[in-house]
């Protein structure tokens, strides 16, 4: 079974101690909501889970999962490329063939937008494209940081439908949005130490 284990994980940024001896088991097939006050370390928790950063002590283990993908506020799509070119670029990084029409339908972006430069996209359209990129790379672990930011109600509904119909993947959703947390199977509330 796919899982991520946090074993006695501690992490400091200068004097700020975010995590102290944190022990968490995250299982595939469930949606885990990561929540906490601003500054509690939600985004940092995702970075630890994806092994983007290392803890000061303890260990994060990823078991039976290899590919990781993320949607974060910092995720860059290329404004000078069209939506289709962005999809192809990110899929090529993972050696994936894409069905752009299928991806666009899944995230409810009009096929007319395939050949528009993403610099002309609204923030909601950009968020849908980011989610489409995530879907196209077929990762085992999804790290989703504020994934419904800038989405309208229809965009949220599409996002929820997609994550609720995923089997065996590890899905982490870092958010304080009660609607997002409402679709999660388990909630990890991070305390401020």
C-alpha atoms as one frame of an Amber mdcrd trajectory, in Angstrom:
protein
   0.000   0.000   0.000   1.200   3.500  -0.876   2.009   5.582   2.151   4.077
   8.430   3.543   5.459   8.109   7.055   6.684  11.009   9.167   8.873   9.492
  11.885   9.913  11.874  14.679  10.203  14.735  12.196  11.493  18.039  13.532
  12.144  21.181  11.528  13.225  24.709  12.432  13.664  27.864  10.418  16.066
  29.876  12.546  14.405  30.109  15.957  10.985  29.187  14.571  10.261  25.547
  15.330   7.566  24.314  12.946   7.563  20.636  13.807   8.836  18.742  16.822
   8.905  14.935  16.820   5.994  14.777  14.366   4.692  11.257  13.700   2.076
  10.856  10.969   1.004   7.988   8.698  -0.585   9.054   5.404  -2.223   6.236
   3.465  -3.053   5.996  -0.210  -6.702   5.923  -1.186  -7.602   8.721   1.229
  -7.677  12.483   0.974  -5.776  14.136   3.819  -6.519  17.744   4.654  -3.590
  19.644   6.157  -4.822  22.649   8.091  -3.667  25.072  10.751  -3.286  28.748
  11.439  -1.240  30.914   9.112   2.401  30.120   9.762   1.688  26.633  11.145
   3.593  25.026   8.263   0.969  23.655   5.853   3.043  24.338   2.739   6.203
  23.179   4.513   4.436  19.934   5.490   3.758  19.298   1.780   7.386  20.013
   0.915   8.522  17.516   3.554   6.006  14.929   2.303   7.330  15.340  -1.240
  10.953  15.277  -0.066  11.479  18.727  -1.522  13.075  19.704   1.772  14.625
  17.545   4.471  13.791  17.629   8.163  16.412  18.668  10.701  15.873  15.330
  12.418  13.682  12.310  11.964  12.747  10.857   8.622  10.048  11.056   5.965
   9.564   7.733   4.169   7.655   7.239   0.937   6.531   3.634   0.481   5.326
   2.063  -2.794   4.971   5.436  -4.503   7.413   6.970  -6.933   5.964   9.883
  -8.861   5.013  13.124  -7.167   3.126  16.084  -8.641   2.001  19.330  -7.061
  -0.307  22.265  -7.569   0.902  25.224  -5.539   0.541  28.992  -5.681   4.224
  29.078  -6.688   3.749  26.651  -9.614   4.769  28.442 -12.767   3.141  27.991
 -16.122   4.719  29.720 -19.071   2.815  32.840 -20.122   4.364  32.917 -23.599
   3.273  29.339 -24.310  -0.226  28.286 -25.216  -2.197  26.056 -22.869  -1.494
  23.095 -25.140   2.237  23.870 -25.242   2.286  24.069 -21.426   0.517  20.706
 -21.140   2.908  19.088 -23.604   5.967  20.602 -21.907   5.108  19.285 -18.441
   4.003  15.894 -19.788   7.272  15.568 -21.722   9.237  16.130 -18.510   7.571
  12.928 -17.240   7.721  11.064 -20.567   3.916  11.076 -20.756   1.723  11.269
 -23.823  -1.320  13.426 -23.274  -4.842  13.583 -24.584  -5.196  17.346 -24.378
  -8.866  17.309 -25.319  -9.628  14.858 -22.505  -7.608  16.887 -19.978  -9.296
  20.131 -20.997 -12.715  18.508 -20.723 -11.887  17.145 -17.270 -10.932  20.582
 -15.941 -13.683  22.336 -17.919 -11.509  24.569 -20.040 -12.893  25.273 -23.478
 -11.026  23.579 -26.326 -10.846  27.030 -27.898  -8.377  27.882 -25.111  -5.873
  25.222 -26.183  -4.088  27.598 -28.529  -4.295  30.762 -26.441  -1.188  31.993
 -24.660  -1.636  31.428 -20.954  -0.535  34.989 -20.207  -4.048  35.882 -21.373
  -5.752  33.460 -18.962  -7.670  34.604 -15.901  -6.359  33.394 -12.544  -9.157
  30.810 -12.396  -8.278  29.496 -15.863  -4.624  29.306 -14.836  -5.609  27.266
 -11.762  -7.641  24.884 -13.952  -4.655  24.502 -16.284  -2.367  23.731 -13.324
  -4.797  21.020 -12.249  -4.884  19.718 -15.829  -1.087  19.486 -15.789  -1.287
  17.503 -12.542  -3.815  15.106 -14.131  -1.662  14.674 -17.235   1.470  13.486
 -15.406  -0.286  10.598 -13.596   1.611  10.829 -10.306   1.221   8.534  -7.270
   1.303  11.454  -4.813  -0.636  14.700  -5.234   0.526  17.669  -3.155  -2.190
  20.310  -3.404  -1.532  23.674  -1.756  -4.648  25.885  -1.728  -5.884  24.010
  -4.840  -9.237  25.771  -5.211  -7.865  29.308  -4.865  -9.388  31.500  -7.589
 -11.833  28.816  -8.737 -15.515  29.565  -9.132 -18.139  27.158  -7.768 -18.104
  25.089 -10.958 -14.308  24.836 -10.847 -14.448  23.658  -7.234 -17.065  21.050
  -8.121 -14.862  19.701 -10.918 -11.830  19.604  -8.622 -13.752  17.781  -5.869
 -15.160  15.277  -8.361 -11.687  14.479  -9.660 -10.061  13.946  -6.263 -13.002
  11.963  -4.892 -12.726   9.510  -7.781  -9.040   8.768  -7.390  -8.110   5.340
  -6.069  -4.942   4.457  -4.187  -3.163   7.763  -4.779  -1.856   9.742  -1.830
  -3.621  13.106  -1.828  -2.614  15.909   0.529  -4.648  19.128   0.465  -3.143
  22.057   2.404  -5.940  24.518   3.080  -7.994  26.373   5.633 -11.028  26.417
   3.324 -13.867  24.567   5.050 -15.310  23.413   1.700 -11.985  21.832   0.727
 -11.646  20.218   4.143 -15.173  18.879   3.800 -14.124  16.452   1.055 -11.157
  15.104   3.019 -11.269  11.696   4.714  -8.840  12.726   7.435  -7.665  16.072
   8.783  -4.199  16.787  10.143  -4.306  20.016  12.134  -0.883  21.519  12.587
  -0.309  23.318  15.873   1.857  26.374  16.171   4.670  25.358  18.524
